[in-house]
mmCIF file of C-alpha atoms in Angstrom:
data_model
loop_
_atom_site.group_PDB
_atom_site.id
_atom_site.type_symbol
_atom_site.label_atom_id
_atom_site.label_comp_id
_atom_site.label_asym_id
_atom_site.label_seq_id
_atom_site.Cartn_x
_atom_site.Cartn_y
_atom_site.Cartn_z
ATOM 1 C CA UNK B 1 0.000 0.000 0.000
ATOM 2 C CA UNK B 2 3.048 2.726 0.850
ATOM 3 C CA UNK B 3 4.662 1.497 -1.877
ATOM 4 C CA UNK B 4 1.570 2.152 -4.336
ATOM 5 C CA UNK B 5 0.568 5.410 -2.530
ATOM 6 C CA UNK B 6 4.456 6.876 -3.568
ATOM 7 C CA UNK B 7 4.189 5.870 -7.092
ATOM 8 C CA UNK B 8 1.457 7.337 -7.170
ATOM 9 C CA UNK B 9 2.707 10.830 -5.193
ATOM 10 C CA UNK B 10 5.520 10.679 -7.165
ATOM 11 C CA UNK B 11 4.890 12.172 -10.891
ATOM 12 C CA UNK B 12 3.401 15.483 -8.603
ATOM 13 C CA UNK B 13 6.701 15.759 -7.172
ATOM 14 C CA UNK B 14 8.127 17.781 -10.339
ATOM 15 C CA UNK B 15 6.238 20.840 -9.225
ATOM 16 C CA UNK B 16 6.778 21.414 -5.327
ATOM 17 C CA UNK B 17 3.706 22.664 -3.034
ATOM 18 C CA UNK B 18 1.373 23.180 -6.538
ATOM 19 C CA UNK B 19 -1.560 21.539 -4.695
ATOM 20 C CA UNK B 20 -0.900 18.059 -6.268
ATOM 21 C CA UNK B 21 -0.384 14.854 -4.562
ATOM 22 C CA UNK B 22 -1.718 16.194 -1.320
ATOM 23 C CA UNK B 23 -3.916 13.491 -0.680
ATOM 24 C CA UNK B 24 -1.509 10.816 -1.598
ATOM 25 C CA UNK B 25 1.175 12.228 0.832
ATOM 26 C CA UNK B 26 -1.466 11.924 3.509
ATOM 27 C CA UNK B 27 -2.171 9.030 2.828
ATOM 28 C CA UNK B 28 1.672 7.813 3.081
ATOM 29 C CA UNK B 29 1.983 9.358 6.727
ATOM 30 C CA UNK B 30 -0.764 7.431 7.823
ATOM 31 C CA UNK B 31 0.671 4.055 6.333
ATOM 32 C CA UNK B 32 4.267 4.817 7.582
ATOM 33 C CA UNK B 33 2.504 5.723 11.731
ATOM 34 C CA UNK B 34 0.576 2.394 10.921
ATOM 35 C CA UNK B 35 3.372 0.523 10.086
ATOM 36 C CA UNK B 36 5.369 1.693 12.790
ATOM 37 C CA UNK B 37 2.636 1.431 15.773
ATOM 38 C CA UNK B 38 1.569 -2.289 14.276
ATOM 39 C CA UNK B 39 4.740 -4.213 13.735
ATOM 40 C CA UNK B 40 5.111 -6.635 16.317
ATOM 41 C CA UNK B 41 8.496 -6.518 17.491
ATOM 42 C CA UNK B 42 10.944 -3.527 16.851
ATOM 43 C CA UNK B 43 11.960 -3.076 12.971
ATOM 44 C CA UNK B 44 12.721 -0.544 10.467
ATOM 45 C CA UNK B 45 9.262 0.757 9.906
ATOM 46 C CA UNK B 46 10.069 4.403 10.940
ATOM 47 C CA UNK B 47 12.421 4.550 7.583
ATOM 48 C CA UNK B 48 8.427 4.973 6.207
ATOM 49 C CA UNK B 49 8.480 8.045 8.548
ATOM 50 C CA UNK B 50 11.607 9.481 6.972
ATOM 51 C CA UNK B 51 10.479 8.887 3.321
ATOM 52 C CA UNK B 52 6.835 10.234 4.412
ATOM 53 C CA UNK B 53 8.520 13.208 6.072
ATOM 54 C CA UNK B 54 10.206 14.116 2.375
ATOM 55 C CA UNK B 55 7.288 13.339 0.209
ATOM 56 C CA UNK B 56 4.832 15.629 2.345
ATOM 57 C CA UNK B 57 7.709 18.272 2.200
ATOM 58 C CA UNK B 58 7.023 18.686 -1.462
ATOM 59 C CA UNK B 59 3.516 18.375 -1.532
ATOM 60 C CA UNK B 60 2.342 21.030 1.309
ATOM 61 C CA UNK B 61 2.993 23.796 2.603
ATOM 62 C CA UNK B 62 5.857 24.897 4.943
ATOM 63 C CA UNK B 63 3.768 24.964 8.512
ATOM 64 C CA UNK B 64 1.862 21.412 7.854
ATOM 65 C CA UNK B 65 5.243 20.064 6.846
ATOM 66 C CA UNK B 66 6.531 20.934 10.180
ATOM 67 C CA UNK B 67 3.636 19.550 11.891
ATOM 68 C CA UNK B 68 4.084 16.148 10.249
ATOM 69 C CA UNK B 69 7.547 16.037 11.761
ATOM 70 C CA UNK B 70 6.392 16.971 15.009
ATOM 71 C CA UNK B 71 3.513 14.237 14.372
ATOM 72 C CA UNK B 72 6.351 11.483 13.580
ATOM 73 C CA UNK B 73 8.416 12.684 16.797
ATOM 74 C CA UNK B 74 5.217 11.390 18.693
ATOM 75 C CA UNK B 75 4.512 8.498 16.732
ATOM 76 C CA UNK B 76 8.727 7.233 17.741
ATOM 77 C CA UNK B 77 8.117 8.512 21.330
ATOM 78 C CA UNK B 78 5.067 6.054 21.667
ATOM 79 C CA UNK B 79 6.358 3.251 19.443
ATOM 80 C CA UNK B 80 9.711 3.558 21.735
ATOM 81 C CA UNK B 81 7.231 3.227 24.602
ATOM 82 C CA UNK B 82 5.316 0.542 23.288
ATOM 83 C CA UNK B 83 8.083 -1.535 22.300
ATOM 84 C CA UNK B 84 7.207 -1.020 18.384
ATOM 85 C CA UNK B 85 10.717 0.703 17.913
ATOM 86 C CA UNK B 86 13.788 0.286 19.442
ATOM 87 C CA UNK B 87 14.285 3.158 22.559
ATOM 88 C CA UNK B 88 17.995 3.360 21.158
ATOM 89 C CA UNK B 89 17.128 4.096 17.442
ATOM 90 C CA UNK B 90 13.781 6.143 18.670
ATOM 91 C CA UNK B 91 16.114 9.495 18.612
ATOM 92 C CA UNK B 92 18.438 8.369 15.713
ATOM 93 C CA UNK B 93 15.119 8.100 13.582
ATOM 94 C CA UNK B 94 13.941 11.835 15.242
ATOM 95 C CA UNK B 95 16.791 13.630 13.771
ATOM 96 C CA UNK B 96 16.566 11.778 10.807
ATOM 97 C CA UNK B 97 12.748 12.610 10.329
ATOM 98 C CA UNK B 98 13.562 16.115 10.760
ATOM 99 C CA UNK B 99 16.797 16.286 8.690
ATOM 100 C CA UNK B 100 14.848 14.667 5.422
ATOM 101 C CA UNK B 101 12.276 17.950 6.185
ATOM 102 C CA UNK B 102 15.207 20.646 6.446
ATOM 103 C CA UNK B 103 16.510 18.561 3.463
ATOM 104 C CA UNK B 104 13.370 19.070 1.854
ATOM 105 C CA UNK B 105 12.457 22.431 2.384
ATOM 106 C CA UNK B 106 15.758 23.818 1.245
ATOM 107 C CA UNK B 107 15.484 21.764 -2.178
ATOM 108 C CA UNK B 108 11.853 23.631 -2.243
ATOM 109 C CA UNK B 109 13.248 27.057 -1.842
ATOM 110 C CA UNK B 110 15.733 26.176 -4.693
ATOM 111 C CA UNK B 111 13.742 25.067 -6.664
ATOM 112 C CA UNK B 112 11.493 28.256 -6.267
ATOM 113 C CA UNK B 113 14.655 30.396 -6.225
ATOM 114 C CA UNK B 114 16.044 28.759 -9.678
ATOM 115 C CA UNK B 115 12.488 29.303 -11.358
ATOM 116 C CA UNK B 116 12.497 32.994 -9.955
ATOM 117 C CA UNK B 117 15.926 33.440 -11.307
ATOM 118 C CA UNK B 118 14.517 32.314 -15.038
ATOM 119 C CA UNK B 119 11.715 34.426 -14.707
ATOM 120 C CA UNK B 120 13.597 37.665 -14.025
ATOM 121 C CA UNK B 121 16.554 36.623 -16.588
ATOM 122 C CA UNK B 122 13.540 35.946 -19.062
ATOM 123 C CA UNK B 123 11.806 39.661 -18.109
ATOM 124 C CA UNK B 124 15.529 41.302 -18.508
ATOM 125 C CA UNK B 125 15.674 39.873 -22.133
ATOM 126 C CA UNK B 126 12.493 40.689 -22.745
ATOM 127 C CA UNK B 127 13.408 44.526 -21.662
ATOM 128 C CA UNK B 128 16.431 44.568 -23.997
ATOM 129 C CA UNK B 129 15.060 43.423 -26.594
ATOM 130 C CA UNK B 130 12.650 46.151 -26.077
ATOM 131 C CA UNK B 131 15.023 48.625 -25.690
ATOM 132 C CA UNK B 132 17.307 47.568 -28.605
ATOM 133 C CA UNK B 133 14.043 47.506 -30.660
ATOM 134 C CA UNK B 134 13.612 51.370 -29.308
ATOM 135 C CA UNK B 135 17.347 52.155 -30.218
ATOM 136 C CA UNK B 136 17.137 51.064 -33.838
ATOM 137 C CA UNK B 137 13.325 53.385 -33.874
ATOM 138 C CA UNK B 138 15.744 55.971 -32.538
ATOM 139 C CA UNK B 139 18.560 55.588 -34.767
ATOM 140 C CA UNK B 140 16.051 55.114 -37.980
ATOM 141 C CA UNK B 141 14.730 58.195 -37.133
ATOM 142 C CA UNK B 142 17.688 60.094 -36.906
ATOM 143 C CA UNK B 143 18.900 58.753 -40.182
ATOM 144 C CA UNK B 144 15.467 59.817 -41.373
ATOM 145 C CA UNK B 145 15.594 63.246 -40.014
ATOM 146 C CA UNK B 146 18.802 63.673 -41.950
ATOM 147 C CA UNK B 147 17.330 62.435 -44.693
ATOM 148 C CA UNK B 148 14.716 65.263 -44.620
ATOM 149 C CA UNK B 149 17.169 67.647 -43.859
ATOM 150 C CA UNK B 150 19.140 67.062 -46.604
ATOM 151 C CA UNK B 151 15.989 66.683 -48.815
ATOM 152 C CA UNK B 152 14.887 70.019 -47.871
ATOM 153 C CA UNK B 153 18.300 71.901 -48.826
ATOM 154 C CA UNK B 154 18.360 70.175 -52.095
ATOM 155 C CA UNK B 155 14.785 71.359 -52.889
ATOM 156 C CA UNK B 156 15.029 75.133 -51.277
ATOM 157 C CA UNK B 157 18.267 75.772 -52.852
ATOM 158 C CA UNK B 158 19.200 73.962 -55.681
ATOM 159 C CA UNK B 159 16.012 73.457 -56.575
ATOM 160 C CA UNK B 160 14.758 76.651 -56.771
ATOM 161 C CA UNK B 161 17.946 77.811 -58.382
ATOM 162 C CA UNK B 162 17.770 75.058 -61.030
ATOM 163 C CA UNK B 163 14.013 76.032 -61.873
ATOM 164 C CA UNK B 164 15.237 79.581 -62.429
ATOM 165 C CA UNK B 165 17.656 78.394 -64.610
ATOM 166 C CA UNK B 166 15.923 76.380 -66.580
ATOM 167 C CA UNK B 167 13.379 79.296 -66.897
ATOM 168 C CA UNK B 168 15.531 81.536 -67.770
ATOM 169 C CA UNK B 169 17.195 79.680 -70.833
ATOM 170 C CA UNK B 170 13.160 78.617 -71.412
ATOM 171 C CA UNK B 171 13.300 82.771 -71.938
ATOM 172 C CA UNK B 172 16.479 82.713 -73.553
ATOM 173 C CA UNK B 173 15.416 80.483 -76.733
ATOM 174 C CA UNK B 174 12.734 82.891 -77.735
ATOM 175 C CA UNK B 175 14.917 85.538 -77.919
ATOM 176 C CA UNK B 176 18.322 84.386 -79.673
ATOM 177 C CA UNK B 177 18.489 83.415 -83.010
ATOM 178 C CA UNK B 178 20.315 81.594 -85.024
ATOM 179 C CA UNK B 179 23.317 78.731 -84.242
ATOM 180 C CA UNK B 180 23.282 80.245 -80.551
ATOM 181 C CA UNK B 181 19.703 79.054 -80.403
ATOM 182 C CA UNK B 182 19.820 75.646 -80.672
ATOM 183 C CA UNK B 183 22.677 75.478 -77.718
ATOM 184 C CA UNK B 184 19.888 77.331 -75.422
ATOM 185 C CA UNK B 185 17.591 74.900 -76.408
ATOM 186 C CA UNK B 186 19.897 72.553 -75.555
ATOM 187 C CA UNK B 187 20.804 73.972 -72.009
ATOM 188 C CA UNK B 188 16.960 74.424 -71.422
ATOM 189 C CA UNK B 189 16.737 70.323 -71.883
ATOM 190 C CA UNK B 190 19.863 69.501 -69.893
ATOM 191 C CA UNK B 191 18.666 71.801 -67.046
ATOM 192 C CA UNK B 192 14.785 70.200 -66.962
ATOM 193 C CA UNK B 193 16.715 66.813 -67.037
ATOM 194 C CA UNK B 194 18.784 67.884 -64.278
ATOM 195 C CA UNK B 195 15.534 68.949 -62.348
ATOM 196 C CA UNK B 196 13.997 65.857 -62.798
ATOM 197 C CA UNK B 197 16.794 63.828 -61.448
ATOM 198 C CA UNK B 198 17.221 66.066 -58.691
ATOM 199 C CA UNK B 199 12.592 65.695 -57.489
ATOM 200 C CA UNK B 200 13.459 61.806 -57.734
ATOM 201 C CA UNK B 201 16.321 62.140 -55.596
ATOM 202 C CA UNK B 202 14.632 63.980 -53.141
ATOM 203 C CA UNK B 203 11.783 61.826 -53.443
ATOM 204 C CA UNK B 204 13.988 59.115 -52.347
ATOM 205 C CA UNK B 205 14.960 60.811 -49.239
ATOM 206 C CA UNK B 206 11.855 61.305 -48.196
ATOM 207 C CA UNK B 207 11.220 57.876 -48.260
ATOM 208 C CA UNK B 208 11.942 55.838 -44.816
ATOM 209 C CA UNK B 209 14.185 53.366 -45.781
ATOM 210 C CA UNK B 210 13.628 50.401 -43.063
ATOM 211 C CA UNK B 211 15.910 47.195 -43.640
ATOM 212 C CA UNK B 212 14.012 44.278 -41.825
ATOM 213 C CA UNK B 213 16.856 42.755 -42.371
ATOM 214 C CA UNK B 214 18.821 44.686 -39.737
ATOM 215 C CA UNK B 215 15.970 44.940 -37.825
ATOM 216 C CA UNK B 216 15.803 41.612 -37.070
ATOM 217 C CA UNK B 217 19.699 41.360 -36.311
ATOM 218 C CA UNK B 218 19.342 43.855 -33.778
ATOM 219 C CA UNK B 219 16.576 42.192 -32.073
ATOM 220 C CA UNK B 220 18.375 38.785 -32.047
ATOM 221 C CA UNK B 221 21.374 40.699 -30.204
ATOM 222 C CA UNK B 222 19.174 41.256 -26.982
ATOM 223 C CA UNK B 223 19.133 38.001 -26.320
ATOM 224 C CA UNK B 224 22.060 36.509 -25.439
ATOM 225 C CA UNK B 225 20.923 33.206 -23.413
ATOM 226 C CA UNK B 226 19.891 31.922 -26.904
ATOM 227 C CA UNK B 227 22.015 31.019 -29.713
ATOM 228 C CA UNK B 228 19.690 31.786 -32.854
ATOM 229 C CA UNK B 229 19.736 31.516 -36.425
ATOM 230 C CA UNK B 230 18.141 33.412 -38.855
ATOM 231 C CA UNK B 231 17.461 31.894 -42.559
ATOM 232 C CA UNK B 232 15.427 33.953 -45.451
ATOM 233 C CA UNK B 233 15.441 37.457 -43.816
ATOM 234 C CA UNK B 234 17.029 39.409 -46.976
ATOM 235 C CA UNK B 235 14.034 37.742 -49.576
ATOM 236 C CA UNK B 236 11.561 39.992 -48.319
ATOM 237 C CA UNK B 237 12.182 42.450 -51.246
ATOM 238 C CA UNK B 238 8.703 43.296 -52.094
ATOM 239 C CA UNK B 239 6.605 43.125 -49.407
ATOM 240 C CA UNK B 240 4.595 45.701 -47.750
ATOM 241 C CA UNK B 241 6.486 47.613 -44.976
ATOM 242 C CA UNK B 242 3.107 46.838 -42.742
ATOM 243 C CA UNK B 243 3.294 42.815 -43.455
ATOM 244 C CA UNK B 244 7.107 43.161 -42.628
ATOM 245 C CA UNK B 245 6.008 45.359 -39.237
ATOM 246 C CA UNK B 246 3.626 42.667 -38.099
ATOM 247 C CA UNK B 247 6.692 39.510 -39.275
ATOM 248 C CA UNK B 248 9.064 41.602 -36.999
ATOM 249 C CA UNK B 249 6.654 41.464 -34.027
ATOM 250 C CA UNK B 250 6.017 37.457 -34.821
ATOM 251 C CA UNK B 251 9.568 37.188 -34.795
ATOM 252 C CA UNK B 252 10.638 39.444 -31.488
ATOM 253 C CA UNK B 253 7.170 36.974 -29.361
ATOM 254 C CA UNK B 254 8.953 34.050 -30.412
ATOM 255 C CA UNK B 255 12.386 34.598 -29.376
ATOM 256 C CA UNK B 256 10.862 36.642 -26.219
ATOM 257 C CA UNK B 257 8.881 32.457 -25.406
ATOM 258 C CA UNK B 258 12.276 30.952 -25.953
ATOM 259 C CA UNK B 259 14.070 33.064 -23.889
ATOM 260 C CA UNK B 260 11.191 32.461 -20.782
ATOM 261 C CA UNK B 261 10.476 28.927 -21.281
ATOM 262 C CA UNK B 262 12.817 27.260 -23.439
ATOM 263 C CA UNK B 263 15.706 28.189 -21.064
ATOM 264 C CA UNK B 264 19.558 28.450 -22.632
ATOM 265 C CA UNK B 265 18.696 27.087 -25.985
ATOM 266 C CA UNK B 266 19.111 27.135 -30.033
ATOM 267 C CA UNK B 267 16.802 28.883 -31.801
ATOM 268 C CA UNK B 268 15.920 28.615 -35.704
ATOM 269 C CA UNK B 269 13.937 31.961 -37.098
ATOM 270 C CA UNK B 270 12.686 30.709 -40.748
ATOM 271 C CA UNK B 271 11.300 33.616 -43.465
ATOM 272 C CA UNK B 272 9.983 32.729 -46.878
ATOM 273 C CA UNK B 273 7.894 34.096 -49.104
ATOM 274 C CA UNK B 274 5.717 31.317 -50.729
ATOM 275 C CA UNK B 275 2.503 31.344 -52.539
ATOM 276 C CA UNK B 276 1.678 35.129 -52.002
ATOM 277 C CA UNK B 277 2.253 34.791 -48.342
ATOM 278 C CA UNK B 278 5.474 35.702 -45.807
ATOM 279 C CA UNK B 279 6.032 32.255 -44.033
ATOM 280 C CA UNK B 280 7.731 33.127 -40.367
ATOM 281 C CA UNK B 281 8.824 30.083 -38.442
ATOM 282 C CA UNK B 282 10.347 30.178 -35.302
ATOM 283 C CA UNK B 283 11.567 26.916 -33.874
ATOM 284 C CA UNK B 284 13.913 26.226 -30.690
ATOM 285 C CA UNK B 285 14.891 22.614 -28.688
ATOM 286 C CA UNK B 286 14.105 23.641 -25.590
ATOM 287 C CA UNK B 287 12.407 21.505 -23.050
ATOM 288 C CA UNK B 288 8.668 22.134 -24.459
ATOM 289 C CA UNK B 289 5.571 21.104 -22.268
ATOM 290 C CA UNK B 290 2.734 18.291 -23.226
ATOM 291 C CA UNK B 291 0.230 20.994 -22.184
ATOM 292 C CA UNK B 292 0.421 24.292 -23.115
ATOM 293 C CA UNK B 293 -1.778 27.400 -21.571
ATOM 294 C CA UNK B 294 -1.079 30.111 -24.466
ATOM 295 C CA UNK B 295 0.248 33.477 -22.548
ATOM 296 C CA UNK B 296 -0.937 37.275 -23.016
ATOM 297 C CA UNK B 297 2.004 37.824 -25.280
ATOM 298 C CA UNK B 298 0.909 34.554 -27.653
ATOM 299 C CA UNK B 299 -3.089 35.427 -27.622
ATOM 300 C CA UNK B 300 -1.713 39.051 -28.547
ATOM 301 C CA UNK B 301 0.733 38.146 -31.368
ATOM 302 C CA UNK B 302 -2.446 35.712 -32.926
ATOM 303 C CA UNK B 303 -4.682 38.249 -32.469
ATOM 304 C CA UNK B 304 -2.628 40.788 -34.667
ATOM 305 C CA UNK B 305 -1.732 38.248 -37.200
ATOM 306 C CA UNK B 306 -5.480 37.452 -37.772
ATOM 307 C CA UNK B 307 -6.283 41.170 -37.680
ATOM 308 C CA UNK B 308 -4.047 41.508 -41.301
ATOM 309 C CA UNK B 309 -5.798 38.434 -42.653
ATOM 310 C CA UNK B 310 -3.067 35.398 -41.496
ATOM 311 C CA UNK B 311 -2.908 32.638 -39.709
ATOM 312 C CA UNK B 312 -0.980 31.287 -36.421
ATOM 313 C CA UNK B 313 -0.203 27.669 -35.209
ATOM 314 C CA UNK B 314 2.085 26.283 -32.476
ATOM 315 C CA UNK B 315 3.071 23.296 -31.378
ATOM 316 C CA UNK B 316 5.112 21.635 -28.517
ATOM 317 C CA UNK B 317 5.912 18.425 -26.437
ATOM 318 C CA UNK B 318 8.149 17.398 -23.516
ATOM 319 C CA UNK B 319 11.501 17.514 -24.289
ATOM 320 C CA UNK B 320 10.817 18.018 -28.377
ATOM 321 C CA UNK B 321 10.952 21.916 -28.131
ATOM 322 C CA UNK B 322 8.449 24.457 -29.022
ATOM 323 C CA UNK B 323 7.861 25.740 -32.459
ATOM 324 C CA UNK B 324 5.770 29.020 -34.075
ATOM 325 C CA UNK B 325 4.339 29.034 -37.752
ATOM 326 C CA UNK B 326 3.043 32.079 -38.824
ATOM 327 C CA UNK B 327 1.456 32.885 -42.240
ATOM 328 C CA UNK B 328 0.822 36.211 -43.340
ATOM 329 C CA UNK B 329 -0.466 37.728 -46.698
ATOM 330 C CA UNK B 330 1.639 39.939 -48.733
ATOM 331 C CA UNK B 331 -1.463 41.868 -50.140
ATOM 332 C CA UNK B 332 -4.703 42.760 -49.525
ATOM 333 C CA UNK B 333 -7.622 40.934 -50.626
#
């Protein structure tokens, strides 16, 4: 029966004091104060004590697994008494009843310690790779700014000066005659040419020019528990700067799961274009769970990707690793 009860305590052991295996553990202290009380002559029954002291450890909390020591103490005192336990052993099994507790509950607090340790490391990457996303907005910009600013002088000053130009030789060819006429007329064209080239490049300066490319390399350097590999990021030539917006968010939830769940880990970032759609897959071998409870950060990523028309699936195991597959259209309807 003890034996059955801590097989069956046993699988709820993985997750200490989560409110599993509480009857089971119960159930062993009673079997190992049985055992002890019953057996007619003095044995090793209180060993059941010990092992029943360590299994209720995990399962409940700190003050109840005190009291279950302080229960054994009395169950040794009276077996001692009783003849059920040997008066020489009675304290040898005491200290180890309450050693296999302090044992216990200092594995417990590790445990808890380790898991708050991943949690904060997890929070920290997610907070640089916020902020390295908000130094590449920054640095954009500024690039951007100069852009503008350098737009702006080419328009208000050369501009203007080439338009006067060109209208003065447009003046010019109405007024001269002869062989000198044709080279105004000739001037005139060079100048408009000259003008034109000039709106196009300061067309192109006013135009943001976002790499995703770099984007995503900048992201992938705030997190530095993972080792991750991107594949595909420079064949996004083509698609809309909004698609790419929503791929880079995609990309920045799935490295941000890795880096809270999957612990130290490799991570694979996949991006294709295939059959009118931008195919993001992110992929990492990290420990994975049989049952997974999608997060905020998950239901929020799917809930964008469906808002531009695409599609989200997951999937994940023990020990096989978690991996994201995101489709998203690369034009409207």
């Amino acid at each position: 029966m003890y034996l059955i009860t801590f097989l069956w305590v046993r699988p709820n052991l993985v997750n200490p004091r989560s409110g599993q295996g509480r009857i089971a553990a119960v159930v062993m202290v009673a079997c190992g104060i049985a055992a002890t009380l019953t057996a007619p002559q003095p044995s090793l029954s209180p060993v059941f004590l010990c092992i029943s002291s360590a299994v209720v450890g995990f399962a409940v909390p700190l003050v109840w697994a005190n009291l279950t020591v302080v229960i054994h103490w009395v169950v040794l005192a009276i077996g001692a008494a009783r003849g059920n336990v040997e008066p020489q052993f009675a304290a040898v099994f005491c200290a180890m009843v309450a050693f296999c507790g302090v044992v216990v509950e200092n594995s417990v607090r590790e445990f808890y310690a380790r898991q708050l340790v991943a949690s904060t490391m997890a929070d920290l990457q997610e907070v640089n790779s916020q902020l390295a996303d908000a130094q590449g907005m920054l640095a954009e910009q500024s690039r951007a700014e100069e852009r503008l600013r350098i737009a702006r002088d080419l328009h208000d000053e050369i501009g203007h000066q080439l338009t006067a130009l060109s209208l003065n030789l447009e003046t010019a060819s109405h007024v001269v005659q002869g062989a000198g006429r044709d080279q105004v007329v000739g001037a005139r064209r060079m100048a408009g040419d000259v003008l034109r080239d000039l709106r196009s490049v300061v067309s192109q300066l006013r135009e943001p020019a976002v790499s995703f490319v770099d984007r995503v390399a900048l992201l992938t350097r705030g997190f530095s528990n993972l080792e991750i590999t991107v594949v595909g990021a420079e064949t996004v030539a083509g698609v809309p700067a909004s698609t790419l917006d929503v791929a880079y968010r995609v990309i920045q939830e799935g490295l941000t799961n890795a880096a809270r769940h999957a612990g130290p880990a490799r991570v694979e970032v996949g991006v294709e274009v295939q059959d009118g759609c931008l195919v993001i897959s992110v992929r990492d071998d990290g420990e994975g769970v049989d049952v997974l409870h999608p997060g905020n950060g998950l239901v929020g990523m799917r809930e964008r990707v469906e808002l531009v028309g695409g599609t989200v699936g997951w999937h994940t195991e023990a020990g096989a690793g978690f991996r994201l597959a995101v489709r998203l259209p690369t034009s409207p309807d």
